[in-house]
């Protein structure tokens, strides 16, 4: 069994971007700029957003932070997005989810200029992913692909099972696996024979949101197990969807939580920001 080190893989991605950014600054006279919006004071979201800002600093991007109160109206948020859409110095716009209940997420995500949509949540970018023609990939699924690739295992013809069908993880995840010629099964809360289907997976991606959901009997010997979940267990400790201690004895490779998919999500956001910047500013990237 091998523990996949998401921190190390993410650092490699960030170090490459750091080099590329240095070159952009020297040769083109600009660095990418990411605007991050957070509404309200959800402590988990604050940690994620602060990790995003730190990553920008590390690589050398410009970052703009907008911390808006819980009471912000949908109209006010739309006005800020419109301002950032029209600001030529801004390359990427991210509005951290979840948003307060009185704001409609879909309306907000649709309002972000799809060329600045570094989350790849805009319907245009979602459509491009479906077709297989994209320069912006959703961060968490893209990070999962990098983690799978870091094991050196080929996906061609393999059984890949995704548990969870969210727009943010499960659905785009399945498409990326499909583009790489895996045979993909999407499982969810109504799936019959979940255990049997999972136990047949060469690659198992868990994105459920329930601590300890994936047990050892659901995992094939030698499988690659990717844990996208971030939960708190009864002791308040951060943990994924997978019963890590038991499953790690059976898996061929497994991601931990923390230190697995979380850092990769951020690294992929950084990559999207770079790509958005060179695409938007028509830079021929060498
Ligand atoms: N718009 N909203 C938008 N884009 C996203 O890509 C996200 N996501 C998810 C929640 N809402 C979003 C994130 O950024 C989840 N997510 C995210 C980002 C970073 C980390 C986890 C989730 C992360 O840094 N995880 C660390 C531990 C952090 C901690 O200590 O709490 C880890 O090692 O897993």
Coordinates of C-alpha atoms and ligand atoms in Angstrom, one line a residue:
X1 CA 0.0 0.0 0.0
X2 CA 1.1 3.5 -0.9
X3 CA -0.1 6.7 0.7
X4 CA -0.5 9.3 -2.0
X5 CA 1.0 12.5 -0.8
X6 CA -1.3 15.3 -1.9
X7 CA 0.9 17.9 -0.3
X8 CA 4.0 16.9 -2.2
X9 CA 2.1 16.6 -5.6
X10 CA 0.5 20.0 -5.0
X11 CA 3.9 21.5 -4.2
X12 CA 5.3 20.3 -7.4
X13 CA 2.5 21.8 -9.4
X14 CA 2.9 25.1 -7.5
X15 CA 6.6 25.2 -8.0
X16 CA 6.2 24.8 -11.7
X17 CA 3.7 27.6 -11.8
X18 CA 6.1 29.7 -9.8
X19 CA 8.7 29.3 -12.4
X20 CA 6.3 30.0 -15.3
X21 CA 5.0 33.1 -13.5
X22 CA 8.5 34.4 -13.0
X23 CA 9.0 34.1 -16.8
X24 CA 5.6 35.7 -17.5
X25 CA 6.6 38.7 -15.4
X26 CA 10.0 39.0 -17.1
X27 CA 8.8 38.5 -20.7
X28 CA 5.3 39.8 -20.7
X29 CA 5.3 42.3 -17.8
X30 CA 2.4 40.9 -15.9
X31 CA 1.4 38.3 -13.3
X32 CA -2.0 36.5 -13.1
X33 CA -4.5 38.1 -10.8
X34 CA -7.1 36.1 -8.9
X35 CA -10.2 37.6 -7.1
X36 CA -11.6 35.5 -4.3
X37 CA -15.0 36.4 -2.8
X38 CA -16.4 35.0 0.5
X39 CA -19.8 35.8 1.9
X40 CA -20.4 35.2 5.6
X41 CA -18.2 33.6 8.2
X42 CA -18.3 29.9 7.8
X43 CA -15.0 28.8 9.5
X44 CA -14.2 26.0 7.1
X45 CA -14.7 28.3 4.1
X46 CA -12.4 30.8 5.8
X47 CA -9.7 28.2 6.1
X48 CA -10.0 27.2 2.4
X49 CA -10.0 30.8 1.2
X50 CA -7.0 31.7 3.3
X51 CA -5.2 28.6 1.8
X52 CA -6.0 30.0 -1.6
X53 CA -4.6 33.4 -0.9
X54 CA -1.4 31.8 0.6
X55 CA -1.0 29.8 -2.6
X56 CA -1.3 33.0 -4.7
X57 CA 1.4 34.6 -2.6
X58 CA 3.7 31.5 -2.8
X59 CA 3.5 31.4 -6.6
X60 CA 3.7 35.2 -7.1
X61 CA 0.2 36.0 -8.3
X62 CA -1.7 39.1 -7.4
X63 CA -4.7 38.2 -5.2
X64 CA -7.7 40.3 -4.4
X65 CA -9.8 39.3 -1.4
X66 CA -13.4 40.3 -0.9
X67 CA -14.8 39.4 2.5
X68 CA -18.5 40.3 2.5
X69 CA -20.9 40.1 5.5
X70 CA -23.6 37.4 5.7
X71 CA -26.2 40.2 5.1
X72 CA -24.9 40.9 1.6
X73 CA -27.8 40.9 -0.9
X74 CA -27.8 38.9 -4.1
X75 CA -27.8 42.2 -6.0
X76 CA -24.8 43.5 -4.2
X77 CA -22.9 40.4 -5.0
X78 CA -23.9 40.5 -8.6
X79 CA -22.7 44.1 -8.8
X80 CA -19.3 43.1 -7.4
X81 CA -19.0 40.3 -9.9
X82 CA -19.9 42.6 -12.8
X83 CA -17.2 45.0 -11.6
X84 CA -14.6 42.2 -11.6
X85 CA -15.8 40.9 -15.0
X86 CA -15.2 44.4 -16.4
X87 CA -11.8 44.9 -14.7
X88 CA -9.2 44.0 -17.3
X89 CA -6.5 43.5 -14.6
X90 CA -8.5 40.6 -13.1
X91 CA -7.9 37.1 -14.7
X92 CA -9.8 34.8 -12.4
X93 CA -12.9 35.2 -10.2
X94 CA -13.9 32.7 -7.6
X95 CA -17.0 32.9 -5.3
X96 CA -16.5 30.5 -2.4
X97 CA -19.4 28.1 -1.9
X98 CA -21.7 27.5 0.0
X99 CA -23.3 30.9 -0.2
X100 CA -25.9 32.1 2.4
X101 CA -29.4 30.7 1.8
X102 CA -30.9 34.0 0.6
X103 CA -28.5 34.0 -2.4
X104 CA -29.1 31.8 -5.4
X105 CA -25.9 29.9 -6.2
X106 CA -26.8 29.2 -9.8
X107 CA -27.5 32.9 -10.5
X108 CA -24.1 33.9 -9.1
X109 CA -22.1 31.2 -10.9
X110 CA -23.8 32.1 -14.2
X111 CA -22.9 35.8 -13.7
X112 CA -19.1 35.1 -13.7
X113 CA -17.5 35.8 -17.1
X114 CA -16.8 32.2 -18.3
X115 CA -13.3 33.2 -19.4
X116 CA -12.5 34.2 -15.7
X117 CA -14.4 31.2 -14.2
X118 CA -11.4 29.5 -12.6
X119 CA -13.8 27.0 -10.8
X120 CA -15.2 25.9 -14.2
X121 CA -18.7 26.0 -12.7
X122 CA -20.2 28.2 -15.4
X123 CA -22.6 26.3 -17.8
X124 CA -20.4 27.1 -20.8
X125 CA -17.4 25.6 -19.1
X126 CA -19.4 22.6 -17.9
X127 CA -20.6 22.1 -21.4
X128 CA -17.0 22.2 -22.7
X129 CA -16.0 19.6 -20.3
X130 CA -18.8 17.3 -21.4
X131 CA -17.6 17.7 -25.0
X132 CA -13.9 17.3 -24.0
X133 CA -12.7 20.6 -25.3
X134 CA -11.6 22.8 -22.4
X135 CA -8.8 25.0 -20.9
X136 CA -10.5 25.2 -17.5
X137 CA -11.0 22.1 -15.5
X138 CA -13.0 21.9 -12.2
X139 CA -10.4 22.1 -9.5
X140 CA -11.2 19.1 -7.3
X141 CA -11.7 16.5 -10.1
X142 CA -8.6 17.8 -11.9
X143 CA -6.6 17.4 -8.7
X144 CA -7.9 13.8 -8.4
X145 CA -6.7 13.1 -11.9
X146 CA -3.2 14.4 -11.0
X147 CA -3.2 12.2 -7.9
X148 CA -4.1 9.1 -9.9
X149 CA -1.5 9.9 -12.4
X150 CA 1.1 10.3 -9.7
X151 CA 0.7 6.5 -9.0
X152 CA 1.8 5.7 -12.6
X153 CA -1.3 3.5 -13.1
X154 CA -3.0 3.8 -16.4
X155 CA -6.8 4.3 -16.5
X156 CA -7.3 2.7 -19.9
X157 CA -10.0 0.1 -19.8
X158 CA -10.1 0.1 -16.0
X159 CA -13.3 0.1 -13.8
X160 CA -13.6 3.5 -12.2
X161 CA -16.4 4.1 -9.7
X162 CA -17.4 7.5 -8.4
X163 CA -19.6 7.7 -5.3
X164 CA -21.5 11.0 -5.4
X165 CA -23.1 12.9 -8.2
X166 CA -22.7 16.6 -7.3
X167 CA -22.2 19.2 -10.0
X168 CA -18.9 20.2 -8.3
X169 CA -17.3 16.8 -7.9
X170 CA -19.2 13.6 -8.9
X171 CA -20.4 14.6 -12.4
X172 CA -17.3 16.3 -13.7
X173 CA -15.1 13.7 -12.1
X174 CA -16.9 11.0 -14.1
X175 CA -16.3 12.9 -17.4
X176 CA -12.6 13.3 -16.7
X177 CA -12.2 9.6 -16.0
X178 CA -14.3 8.8 -19.1
X179 CA -12.0 11.0 -21.3
X180 CA -9.1 8.9 -20.1
X181 CA -10.9 5.7 -21.3
X182 CA -11.9 4.3 -18.0
X183 CA -15.2 2.4 -17.7
X184 CA -17.1 4.7 -15.3
X185 CA -19.9 4.0 -12.9
X186 CA -21.5 6.7 -10.9
X187 CA -23.1 5.6 -7.6
X188 CA -25.3 7.7 -5.3
X189 CA -27.7 7.4 -2.4
X190 CA -30.3 5.4 -4.5
X191 CA -27.8 2.9 -5.9
X192 CA -28.6 -0.7 -5.3
X193 CA -25.7 -3.1 -4.6
X194 CA -23.4 -0.3 -3.8
X195 CA -20.9 -2.6 -2.0
X196 CA -20.6 -5.0 -5.0
X197 CA -20.1 -2.2 -7.5
X198 CA -17.4 -0.5 -5.4
X199 CA -15.7 -3.9 -4.7
X200 CA -15.2 -4.2 -8.5
X201 CA -13.5 -0.8 -8.8
X202 CA -9.9 -0.5 -9.9
X203 CA -10.2 3.2 -9.0
X204 CA -12.6 4.3 -6.4
X205 CA -13.4 8.0 -5.8
X206 CA -15.4 8.8 -2.7
X207 CA -17.3 12.2 -2.7
X208 CA -20.1 11.5 -0.3
X209 CA -19.6 13.8 2.7
X210 CA -20.0 11.1 5.3
X211 CA -17.2 10.0 7.6
X212 CA -16.4 6.3 7.4
X213 CA -18.7 5.7 4.5
X214 CA -16.3 3.6 2.5
X215 CA -15.4 0.5 4.5
X216 CA -12.9 -2.2 3.8
X217 CA -15.4 -4.7 2.4
X218 CA -16.3 -2.2 -0.4
X219 CA -12.7 -2.0 -1.7
X220 CA -11.0 -4.4 -4.1
X221 CA -7.5 -5.6 -3.2
X222 CA -4.9 -3.3 -4.7
X223 CA -7.4 -0.6 -5.8
X224 CA -6.6 3.1 -6.0
X225 CA -8.8 4.9 -3.4
X226 CA -9.3 8.6 -3.7
X227 CA -11.0 10.3 -0.7
X228 CA -12.6 13.7 -1.7
X229 CA -14.6 13.9 1.5
X230 CA -13.9 16.5 4.2
X231 CA -15.8 15.8 7.4
X232 CA -15.3 16.1 11.1
X233 CA -15.7 12.9 13.2
X234 CA -17.2 12.6 16.6
X235 CA -13.9 13.9 18.2
X236 CA -14.0 17.0 15.9
X237 CA -11.0 15.6 13.9
X238 CA -10.8 16.3 10.2
X239 CA -11.5 13.1 8.2
X240 CA -12.6 11.9 4.8
X241 CA -15.3 9.5 3.6
X242 CA -13.0 6.5 3.8
X243 CA -12.3 4.3 6.8
X244 CA -8.6 5.1 6.2
X245 CA -7.0 2.9 8.8
X246 CA -8.6 -0.3 7.6
X247 CA -8.9 0.5 3.9
X248 CA -5.2 1.4 3.6
X249 CA -4.3 -2.2 4.4
X250 CA -6.2 -3.4 1.3
X251 CA -5.8 -0.6 -1.2
X252 CA -2.9 -0.4 -3.7
X253 CA -2.8 3.4 -3.1
X254 CA -4.9 5.8 -1.0
X255 CA -5.1 9.5 -0.3
X256 CA -5.2 10.8 3.3
X257 CA -7.4 13.5 4.7
X258 CA -6.0 16.1 5.3
X259 CA -3.1 16.2 2.9
X260 CA -4.8 14.5 -0.1
X261 CA -7.4 16.1 -2.3
X262 CA -7.6 19.5 -0.4
X263 CA -4.2 20.8 -1.3
X264 CA -4.6 19.5 -4.9
X265 CA -7.9 21.5 -5.3
X266 CA -5.9 24.6 -4.5
X267 CA -3.0 23.7 -6.8
X268 CA -5.5 23.2 -9.7
X269 CA -7.1 26.5 -9.0
X270 CA -3.7 28.1 -9.3
X271 CA -3.2 26.3 -12.7
X272 CA -6.6 27.5 -13.9
X273 CA -5.7 31.0 -12.9
X274 CA -2.5 30.8 -14.9
X275 CA -4.3 29.4 -17.9
X276 CA -7.1 31.9 -17.7
X277 CA -4.5 34.7 -17.6
X278 CA -2.5 33.6 -20.7
X279 CA -5.7 32.7 -22.6
X280 CA -7.4 36.0 -21.9
X281 CA -4.3 38.2 -22.5
X282 CA -3.5 36.3 -25.7
X283 CA 0.0 35.3 -24.5
X284 CA 1.7 32.7 -26.6
X285 CA 2.9 30.5 -23.7
X286 CA 6.2 28.8 -24.3
Ligands
LIG1 N1 -16.3 28.2 -5.4 N2 -16.3 26.8 -3.6 C1 -15.7 27.1 -4.7 N3 -14.7 26.5 -5.3 C2 -14.1 25.5 -4.6 O1 -13.1 24.8 -5.2 C3 -14.6 25.1 -3.4 N4 -14.0 24.1 -2.6 C4 -14.9 23.2 -1.8 C5 -15.8 24.1 -1.0 N5 -16.3 25.3 -1.7 C6 -15.7 25.7 -2.9 C7 -12.8 24.2 -2.0 O2 -12.0 25.1 -2.2 C8 -13.8 22.5 -1.0 N6 -12.6 23.2 -1.1 C9 -11.4 23.0 -0.3 C10 -10.3 23.7 -0.5 C11 -9.1 23.4 0.3 C12 -9.2 22.5 1.2 C13 -10.3 21.7 1.4 C14 -11.4 22.0 0.6 C15 -7.9 22.3 2.1 O3 -7.1 23.1 2.1 N7 -7.9 21.2 2.8 C16 -6.8 20.8 3.7 C17 -7.2 20.9 5.2 C18 -7.8 22.2 5.6 C19 -8.2 22.2 7.0 O4 -7.3 22.1 7.9 O5 -9.4 22.4 7.3 C20 -6.4 19.4 3.4 O6 -5.3 19.0 3.7 O7 -7.3 18.6 3.0

